Amino acid sequence: MLLSTVTLLSVALASAQQLSSNLTQITDFGPNPRNVSMYIYVPANLPPNPPILVSPHWCHGTAQQVFEGRPWASLGDQYGFISIYPNTSNLADQCWDVSSKESLTHDGGGDALGIVSMVRWALKEYGADKDRLFVTGTSSGAMMTNVLIGSYPDVFAAGSAWAGVPFGCFAGNGYDVWSDACATGKIIKNGTEWAALVKNAYPGYTGFRPKFQTLHGTVDNVLNPQNLKEQIKQWTSVFGISQVPTEVTKDTPLPGWTRSRYGEQFEAYEAAGVDHNIPNQVDVVMDFFDLKCSGSKCFSRRSGNVTGMLLECIDHLVV
Ligand SMILES: *[C@@H]1O[C@H](CO)[C@@H](O)[C@H](O)[C@H]1NC(C)=O
Ligand SMILES: *[C@@H]1O[C@H](CO)[C@@H](O)[C@H](O)[C@H]1NC(C)=O
Ligand SMILES: *[C@@H]1O[C@H](CO)[C@@H](O)[C@H](O)[C@H]1NC(C)=O
Ligand SMILES: *[C@@H]1O[C@H](CO)[C@@H](O)[C@H](O)[C@H]1NC(C)=O
Ligand SMILES: *[C@@H]1O[C@H](CO)[C@@H](O)[C@H](O)[C@H]1NC(C)=O
């Protein structure tokens, strides 16, 4: 009964969205040592140089569920971006590999490399904008967001993590480690230690770092809210900015949610009374990624890079 209601609901949702095309599976998209499957939604009227949004699923979740449960495809129709839905090959619990040395290393392998190969493939295939590649997910998808932003700072422009854990918090022996210590909030490090994990993922990298947004419920009993505090230490330290917020806004976007901003590069939301089932706030993601924007002034790795902007200006002056 419940199942058929859910099925009917998702059919209703899919048809209500009136999508301009279908979810398509792509094979042979590049290095993919863990056999992650790739699904992509490409709007029928794709503008030139479109952005790409990647949305990895939660544990026990699938690409199909994210496609149906999040409005990225219909928003892609509306605003002109591609969305990619990776599907894990780990049938034990359908959680992402956020533990292996491979995933936690730039171009090192693991699920992370499979997902990045999808992005690199789509970038070429559709002439997408290499400076507007984004990743967002919930739970295991949020952990993978932390991993991708940490291991591939050269690829993404920004990430948005909903109820996840810091980069490297689940690190362990193998591809499908469940870290009880991390999940229960017992892995505590200082900012320098957390940042070292990220920096060691891509030693010697000094380029642009994707900006980052993280959100967590205060009564999350699957991934302890301590993990929000640890992510704050980690990412402020990666960016080399203070752990003291530059701006705190209460009751945004919902009553009881508090947003702390740490300059332009990082923000953290604490959602009072919210458990692990944190309700996704689509506009929070869309606005942070500036995905409603078209034209030359949208947020991107270019606009986020002052040196790059200056060079571009000089370029235009010369040409
Ligand atoms: C999606 O695929 C189905 C089955 O192949 C097809 O009937 C339908 O027209 C497609 N919808 C769109 C919007 O492309
Ligand atoms: C990869 O996964 C697909 C299912 O998504 C399966 O059909 C295929 O056999 C797998 N290949 C390998 C080498 O495991
Ligand atoms: C993803 O993998 C799951 C588990 O094997 C499967 O049920 C689902 O059909 C696959 N495809 C999509 C698009 O979710
Ligand atoms: C962080 O911890 C390390 C020990 O692992 C210590 O050497 C360092 O001083 C600590 N940094 C801060 C800012 O507390
Ligand atoms: C900024 O952009 C320039 C030109 O595109 C590039 O060479 C440089 O590496 C970028 N700097 C950072 C910190 O990303």
Short mmCIF file of C-alpha atoms and ligand atoms in Angstrom, two decimals:
data_model
loop_
_atom_site.label_atom_id
_atom_site.label_comp_id
_atom_site.label_asym_id
_atom_site.label_seq_id
_atom_site.Cartn_x
_atom_site.Cartn_y
_atom_site.Cartn_z
CA MET A 1 0.00 0.00 0.00
CA LEU A 2 2.70 2.40 1.09
CA LEU A 3 4.89 1.27 -1.79
CA SER A 4 2.18 1.82 -4.39
CA THR A 5 1.40 5.27 -2.95
CA VAL A 6 5.09 6.14 -3.19
CA THR A 7 5.27 4.80 -6.75
CA LEU A 8 2.20 6.76 -7.78
CA LEU A 9 3.62 9.86 -6.15
CA SER A 10 6.90 9.61 -8.04
CA VAL A 11 5.08 9.00 -11.31
CA ALA A 12 2.96 12.08 -10.57
CA LEU A 13 6.08 14.08 -9.71
CA ALA A 14 7.88 13.02 -12.87
CA SER A 15 4.95 13.95 -15.10
CA ALA A 16 4.27 17.17 -13.18
CA GLN A 17 7.85 18.18 -13.94
CA GLN A 18 7.15 17.94 -17.69
CA LEU A 19 10.80 17.36 -18.43
CA SER A 20 12.18 18.23 -21.84
CA SER A 21 14.21 15.00 -22.07
CA ASN A 22 14.94 11.74 -20.23
CA LEU A 23 17.50 10.40 -17.79
CA THR A 24 20.10 8.60 -19.93
CA GLN A 25 22.74 6.07 -18.96
CA ILE A 26 26.26 6.62 -20.32
CA THR A 27 28.88 3.89 -20.39
CA ASP A 28 32.61 4.18 -21.19
CA PHE A 29 32.96 7.70 -19.85
CA GLY A 30 36.56 7.30 -18.67
CA PRO A 31 38.56 5.89 -15.75
CA ASN A 32 36.10 4.21 -13.40
CA PRO A 33 37.89 1.58 -11.31
CA ARG A 34 34.86 0.96 -9.07
CA ASN A 35 32.30 0.61 -11.85
CA VAL A 36 30.07 3.47 -10.73
CA SER A 37 27.18 3.94 -13.20
CA MET A 38 26.53 7.27 -14.86
CA TYR A 39 23.12 8.79 -15.52
CA ILE A 40 22.73 12.20 -17.07
CA TYR A 41 19.93 14.65 -17.75
CA VAL A 42 20.56 17.02 -20.64
CA PRO A 43 17.84 19.63 -21.28
CA ALA A 44 16.50 19.63 -24.83
CA ASN A 45 17.27 23.33 -25.25
CA LEU A 46 20.76 23.38 -23.82
CA PRO A 47 22.47 26.78 -24.00
CA PRO A 48 26.11 26.92 -25.12
CA ASN A 49 28.74 26.47 -22.40
CA PRO A 50 26.27 25.17 -19.77
CA PRO A 51 27.09 24.57 -16.10
CA ILE A 52 26.95 21.01 -14.69
CA LEU A 53 25.48 19.91 -11.36
CA VAL A 54 26.41 16.48 -9.93
CA SER A 55 24.17 14.96 -7.26
CA PRO A 56 25.37 11.74 -5.61
CA HIS A 57 22.68 9.75 -3.76
CA TRP A 58 22.34 8.88 -0.07
CA CYS A 59 22.96 5.43 1.47
CA HIS A 60 20.32 2.90 0.37
CA GLY A 61 19.53 5.43 -2.36
CA THR A 62 19.80 5.38 -6.13
CA ALA A 63 20.42 7.77 -8.99
CA GLN A 64 16.76 7.37 -9.96
CA GLN A 65 15.61 8.49 -6.51
CA VAL A 66 17.71 11.64 -6.63
CA PHE A 67 16.49 12.34 -10.17
CA GLU A 68 12.88 12.07 -8.98
CA GLY A 69 13.31 13.48 -5.49
CA ARG A 70 15.26 16.60 -6.40
CA PRO A 71 14.17 19.18 -8.97
CA TRP A 72 17.60 19.52 -10.64
CA ALA A 73 16.35 18.23 -13.99
CA SER A 74 13.37 20.61 -14.25
CA LEU A 75 15.53 23.47 -12.98
CA GLY A 76 18.07 22.45 -15.62
CA ASP A 77 15.32 22.85 -18.23
CA GLN A 78 14.46 26.25 -16.80
CA TYR A 79 17.96 27.66 -16.25
CA GLY A 80 20.01 25.67 -18.75
CA PHE A 81 22.27 23.28 -16.91
CA ILE A 82 23.11 19.59 -17.11
CA SER A 83 22.63 17.29 -14.12
CA ILE A 84 24.53 14.05 -13.47
CA TYR A 85 23.34 11.27 -11.16
CA PRO A 86 26.02 8.70 -10.26
CA ASN A 87 24.84 5.27 -9.08
CA THR A 88 27.00 3.19 -6.76
CA SER A 89 28.00 -0.40 -7.51
CA ASN A 90 28.13 -1.13 -3.76
CA LEU A 91 24.97 -3.18 -3.40
CA ALA A 92 25.64 -3.99 0.27
CA ASP A 93 24.33 -0.65 1.54
CA GLN A 94 24.50 1.64 -1.52
CA CYS A 95 26.76 4.06 0.38
CA TRP A 96 29.60 5.85 -1.40
CA ASP A 97 33.26 5.02 -1.00
CA VAL A 98 34.35 7.95 1.15
CA SER A 99 36.93 5.90 3.02
CA SER A 100 39.54 4.54 0.61
CA LYS A 101 42.94 6.09 0.09
CA GLU A 102 42.01 6.04 -3.61
CA SER A 103 38.95 8.29 -3.21
CA LEU A 104 40.81 10.53 -0.78
CA THR A 105 43.59 11.17 -3.32
CA HIS A 106 43.46 13.38 -6.41
CA ASP A 107 43.11 11.09 -9.46
CA GLY A 108 43.79 8.19 -7.08
CA GLY A 109 40.80 6.04 -8.03
CA GLY A 110 37.83 4.92 -5.95
CA ASP A 111 34.25 6.10 -6.41
CA ALA A 112 35.49 9.71 -6.45
CA LEU A 113 37.46 9.21 -9.66
CA GLY A 114 34.50 7.47 -11.33
CA ILE A 115 32.29 10.47 -10.56
CA VAL A 116 34.92 12.98 -11.72
CA SER A 117 35.30 11.01 -14.97
CA MET A 118 31.56 11.57 -15.59
CA VAL A 119 32.04 15.30 -15.17
CA ARG A 120 35.11 15.35 -17.43
CA TRP A 121 33.23 13.33 -20.06
CA ALA A 122 30.18 15.64 -20.02
CA LEU A 123 32.41 18.69 -20.09
CA LYS A 124 33.81 17.59 -23.46
CA GLU A 125 30.68 16.06 -24.89
CA TYR A 126 28.50 19.14 -24.32
CA GLY A 127 31.11 21.90 -24.38
CA ALA A 128 30.18 22.68 -20.79
CA ASP A 129 31.73 25.44 -18.69
CA LYS A 130 34.80 24.04 -16.89
CA ASP A 131 34.51 26.90 -14.38
CA ARG A 132 30.90 26.14 -13.37
CA LEU A 133 30.91 22.53 -12.15
CA PHE A 134 29.01 21.90 -8.92
CA VAL A 135 28.32 19.04 -6.54
CA THR A 136 25.60 18.63 -3.92
CA GLY A 137 24.25 15.71 -1.95
CA THR A 138 22.58 14.58 1.26
CA SER A 139 23.99 12.13 3.84
CA SER A 140 26.37 9.76 1.99
CA GLY A 141 25.99 12.21 -0.93
CA ALA A 142 27.12 15.00 1.41
CA MET A 143 30.11 12.95 2.55
CA MET A 144 30.96 12.43 -1.13
CA THR A 145 30.56 16.18 -1.69
CA ASN A 146 33.20 16.79 1.01
CA VAL A 147 35.42 14.16 -0.63
CA LEU A 148 35.07 15.54 -4.17
CA ILE A 149 35.71 19.14 -3.09
CA GLY A 150 38.77 17.97 -1.15
CA SER A 151 40.28 15.60 -3.72
CA TYR A 152 39.35 17.63 -6.83
CA PRO A 153 39.76 21.33 -5.98
CA ASP A 154 40.88 21.83 -9.60
CA VAL A 155 37.57 20.54 -11.00
CA PHE A 156 34.67 22.03 -9.01
CA ALA A 157 33.59 25.63 -8.45
CA ALA A 158 31.53 24.92 -5.32
CA GLY A 159 29.96 22.21 -3.17
CA SER A 160 26.85 21.97 -0.98
CA ALA A 161 26.73 19.23 1.68
CA TRP A 162 23.54 18.32 3.55
CA ALA A 163 24.11 16.26 6.73
CA GLY A 164 27.56 14.89 5.96
CA VAL A 165 30.95 14.54 7.64
CA PRO A 166 34.35 16.19 7.04
CA PHE A 167 36.73 15.06 4.31
CA GLY A 168 38.65 12.05 5.62
CA CYS A 169 36.43 11.44 8.68
CA PHE A 170 35.45 7.98 7.39
CA ALA A 171 39.01 7.21 6.20
CA GLY A 172 39.84 3.55 6.69
CA ASN A 173 40.92 0.32 5.17
CA GLY A 174 38.93 -0.26 1.99
CA TYR A 175 36.07 1.10 -0.07
CA ASP A 176 33.02 0.62 2.10
CA VAL A 177 34.05 1.46 5.62
CA TRP A 178 31.32 2.66 7.99
CA SER A 179 33.09 4.68 10.69
CA ASP A 180 31.07 4.51 13.88
CA ALA A 181 33.59 6.81 15.54
CA CYS A 182 32.97 9.52 12.94
CA ALA A 183 29.22 8.95 12.72
CA THR A 184 28.86 9.32 16.49
CA GLY A 185 30.93 12.51 16.52
CA LYS A 186 33.98 11.06 18.28
CA ILE A 187 36.53 12.05 15.66
CA ILE A 188 37.69 15.45 16.83
CA LYS A 189 40.65 17.26 15.28
CA ASN A 190 41.86 20.81 15.13
CA GLY A 191 41.64 22.86 11.96
CA THR A 192 45.28 22.31 11.04
CA GLU A 193 44.89 18.55 11.31
CA TRP A 194 41.65 18.50 9.30
CA ALA A 195 43.10 20.80 6.64
CA ALA A 196 46.20 18.59 6.36
CA LEU A 197 43.96 15.70 5.26
CA VAL A 198 42.55 17.84 2.46
CA LYS A 199 45.92 19.26 1.44
CA ASN A 200 47.49 15.78 1.38
CA ALA A 201 44.80 14.66 -1.07
CA TYR A 202 46.48 16.81 -3.70
CA PRO A 203 49.97 17.71 -2.51
CA GLY A 204 51.44 20.82 -4.07
CA TYR A 205 48.09 22.15 -5.33
CA THR A 206 47.94 25.91 -4.81
CA GLY A 207 45.15 26.92 -7.22
CA PHE A 208 41.57 28.04 -6.69
CA ARG A 209 39.66 26.19 -3.95
CA PRO A 210 35.93 25.59 -4.55
CA LYS A 211 33.68 27.48 -2.16
CA PHE A 212 31.70 25.34 0.22
CA GLN A 213 28.36 25.29 2.01
CA THR A 214 27.41 22.76 4.68
CA LEU A 215 24.13 22.21 6.55
CA HIS A 216 23.29 19.95 9.49
CA GLY A 217 20.44 19.31 11.93
CA THR A 218 21.14 19.75 15.65
CA VAL A 219 19.40 16.47 16.56
CA ASP A 220 20.86 14.32 13.77
CA ASN A 221 21.25 10.89 15.34
CA VAL A 222 22.74 9.16 12.28
CA LEU A 223 25.65 11.54 11.70
CA ASN A 224 26.22 13.40 14.97
CA PRO A 225 26.04 17.22 14.67
CA GLN A 226 29.62 17.37 15.99
CA ASN A 227 30.43 16.71 12.34
CA LEU A 228 29.21 20.21 11.47
CA LYS A 229 31.68 21.69 13.96
CA GLU A 230 34.46 19.54 12.53
CA GLN A 231 33.64 20.62 8.96
CA ILE A 232 33.73 24.26 10.07
CA LYS A 233 37.23 23.74 11.50
CA GLN A 234 38.30 21.84 8.40
CA TRP A 235 37.12 24.17 5.66
CA THR A 236 37.94 27.49 7.36
CA SER A 237 41.42 26.09 7.89
CA VAL A 238 41.71 24.90 4.26
CA PHE A 239 40.76 28.43 3.14
CA GLY A 240 43.07 29.94 5.74
CA ILE A 241 40.29 32.03 7.26
CA SER A 242 39.10 32.61 10.82
CA GLN A 243 36.76 30.18 12.60
CA VAL A 244 34.86 33.24 13.83
CA PRO A 245 31.95 33.97 11.46
CA THR A 246 31.88 37.28 9.61
CA GLU A 247 28.07 37.23 9.58
CA VAL A 248 25.42 35.25 11.49
CA THR A 249 21.81 35.24 10.28
CA LYS A 250 19.03 33.63 12.28
CA ASP A 251 15.90 31.96 10.89
CA THR A 252 17.17 31.53 7.35
CA PRO A 253 15.88 29.97 5.15
CA LEU A 254 13.55 28.37 7.74
CA PRO A 255 12.69 29.29 11.34
CA GLY A 256 15.34 27.86 13.67
CA TRP A 257 18.03 27.56 11.00
CA THR A 258 21.09 29.73 11.61
CA ARG A 259 23.52 30.59 8.85
CA SER A 260 27.10 31.49 9.72
CA ARG A 261 29.20 32.95 6.95
CA TYR A 262 32.98 32.99 7.00
CA GLY A 263 33.71 35.47 4.25
CA GLU A 264 32.73 34.56 0.70
CA GLN A 265 34.17 31.06 0.57
CA PHE A 266 32.43 29.13 3.31
CA GLU A 267 29.10 29.02 5.11
CA ALA A 268 27.54 26.64 7.65
CA TYR A 269 23.87 26.25 8.59
CA GLU A 270 22.77 24.81 11.91
CA ALA A 271 19.17 23.60 11.69
CA ALA A 272 17.65 23.54 15.18
CA GLY A 273 15.52 20.51 15.99
CA VAL A 274 16.22 18.88 12.60
CA ASP A 275 17.27 15.22 12.50
CA HIS A 276 19.20 13.36 9.79
CA ASN A 277 16.28 13.75 7.42
CA ILE A 278 17.17 17.37 6.69
CA PRO A 279 14.74 18.91 4.19
CA ASN A 280 16.65 20.06 1.10
CA GLN A 281 16.20 23.78 0.41
CA VAL A 282 16.57 24.06 -3.31
CA ASP A 283 17.05 27.84 -3.43
CA VAL A 284 19.85 27.69 -0.88
CA VAL A 285 21.77 25.45 -3.29
CA MET A 286 20.73 27.24 -6.49
CA ASP A 287 21.66 30.65 -5.08
CA PHE A 288 24.99 29.51 -3.61
CA PHE A 289 25.95 28.01 -6.98
CA ASP A 290 24.42 31.01 -8.80
CA LEU A 291 22.70 28.54 -11.12
CA LYS A 292 19.81 30.87 -11.98
CA CYS A 293 22.36 33.19 -13.54
CA SER A 294 23.17 33.37 -17.23
CA GLY A 295 25.63 35.62 -19.00
CA SER A 296 29.17 36.53 -18.11
CA LYS A 297 28.78 37.72 -14.52
CA CYS A 298 27.75 34.44 -12.84
CA PHE A 299 29.73 32.92 -10.01
CA SER A 300 32.43 30.65 -11.42
CA ARG A 301 36.02 29.65 -10.83
CA ARG A 302 36.85 32.74 -12.91
CA SER A 303 34.81 35.22 -10.87
CA GLY A 304 36.01 33.53 -7.68
CA ASN A 305 39.61 34.17 -8.74
CA VAL A 306 40.65 37.80 -8.56
CA THR A 307 43.95 37.17 -10.37
CA GLY A 308 42.07 35.33 -13.12
CA MET A 309 39.60 38.22 -13.48
CA LEU A 310 42.40 40.77 -13.75
CA LEU A 311 44.15 38.64 -16.36
CA GLU A 312 40.88 38.34 -18.30
CA CYS A 313 40.40 42.13 -18.21
CA ILE A 314 43.91 42.70 -19.49
CA ASP A 315 43.23 40.09 -22.16
CA HIS A 316 40.13 41.97 -23.30
CA LEU A 317 41.97 45.29 -23.31
CA VAL A 318 44.74 43.83 -25.46
CA VAL A 319 42.36 42.09 -27.90
C1 LIG B 1 11.22 9.69 -22.50
O1 LIG B 1 11.38 8.35 -22.95
C2 LIG B 1 10.14 7.74 -23.25
C3 LIG B 1 10.39 6.27 -23.54
O2 LIG B 1 11.49 6.10 -24.37
C4 LIG B 1 9.48 8.48 -24.41
O3 LIG B 1 8.23 7.88 -24.71
C5 LIG B 1 9.27 9.91 -23.99
O4 LIG B 1 8.75 10.65 -25.09
C6 LIG B 1 10.55 10.55 -23.55
N1 LIG B 1 10.24 11.87 -23.03
C7 LIG B 1 10.92 12.93 -23.39
C8 LIG B 1 10.43 14.21 -22.81
O5 LIG B 1 11.88 12.89 -24.13
C1 LIG B 2 29.30 -2.81 -13.63
O1 LIG B 2 27.97 -2.52 -13.18
C2 LIG B 2 26.94 -2.95 -14.05
C3 LIG B 2 25.62 -2.56 -13.42
O2 LIG B 2 25.56 -1.22 -13.16
C4 LIG B 2 27.00 -4.44 -14.29
O3 LIG B 2 26.03 -4.78 -15.26
C5 LIG B 2 28.39 -4.82 -14.77
O4 LIG B 2 28.47 -6.22 -14.85
C6 LIG B 2 29.45 -4.30 -13.84
N1 LIG B 2 30.77 -4.57 -14.40
C7 LIG B 2 31.75 -5.05 -13.67
C8 LIG B 2 33.06 -5.24 -14.39
O5 LIG B 2 31.62 -5.31 -12.49
C1 LIG B 3 21.00 2.23 -9.54
O1 LIG B 3 21.33 1.11 -8.77
C2 LIG B 3 20.24 0.56 -8.07
C3 LIG B 3 20.77 -0.58 -7.24
O2 LIG B 3 21.38 -1.53 -8.03
C4 LIG B 3 19.16 0.10 -9.05
O3 LIG B 3 18.01 -0.31 -8.33
C5 LIG B 3 18.77 1.27 -9.96
O4 LIG B 3 17.87 0.84 -10.94
C6 LIG B 3 20.01 1.81 -10.63
N1 LIG B 3 19.71 2.87 -11.58
C7 LIG B 3 19.22 4.09 -11.28
C8 LIG B 3 18.99 5.01 -12.44
O5 LIG B 3 18.98 4.49 -10.16
C1 LIG B 4 46.69 20.91 16.23
O1 LIG B 4 47.14 19.65 16.70
C2 LIG B 4 48.54 19.42 16.51
C3 LIG B 4 48.85 18.04 17.01
O2 LIG B 4 48.36 17.11 16.14
C4 LIG B 4 49.34 20.46 17.28
O3 LIG B 4 50.72 20.26 16.99
C5 LIG B 4 48.93 21.83 16.85
O4 LIG B 4 49.59 22.79 17.66
C6 LIG B 4 47.43 22.00 16.98
N1 LIG B 4 47.09 23.30 16.43
C7 LIG B 4 46.31 24.15 17.04
C8 LIG B 4 46.05 25.45 16.34
O5 LIG B 4 45.80 23.90 18.12
C1 LIG B 5 43.43 32.33 -11.47
O1 LIG B 5 43.24 32.37 -12.87
C2 LIG B 5 44.44 32.35 -13.61
C3 LIG B 5 44.09 32.54 -15.07
O2 LIG B 5 43.00 31.79 -15.45
C4 LIG B 5 45.17 31.03 -13.33
O3 LIG B 5 46.37 30.98 -14.06
C5 LIG B 5 45.46 30.93 -11.84
O4 LIG B 5 46.03 29.68 -11.56
C6 LIG B 5 44.18 31.10 -11.05
N1 LIG B 5 44.53 31.18 -9.65
C7 LIG B 5 43.92 30.47 -8.74
C8 LIG B 5 44.32 30.69 -7.33
O5 LIG B 5 43.04 29.69 -9.03
#
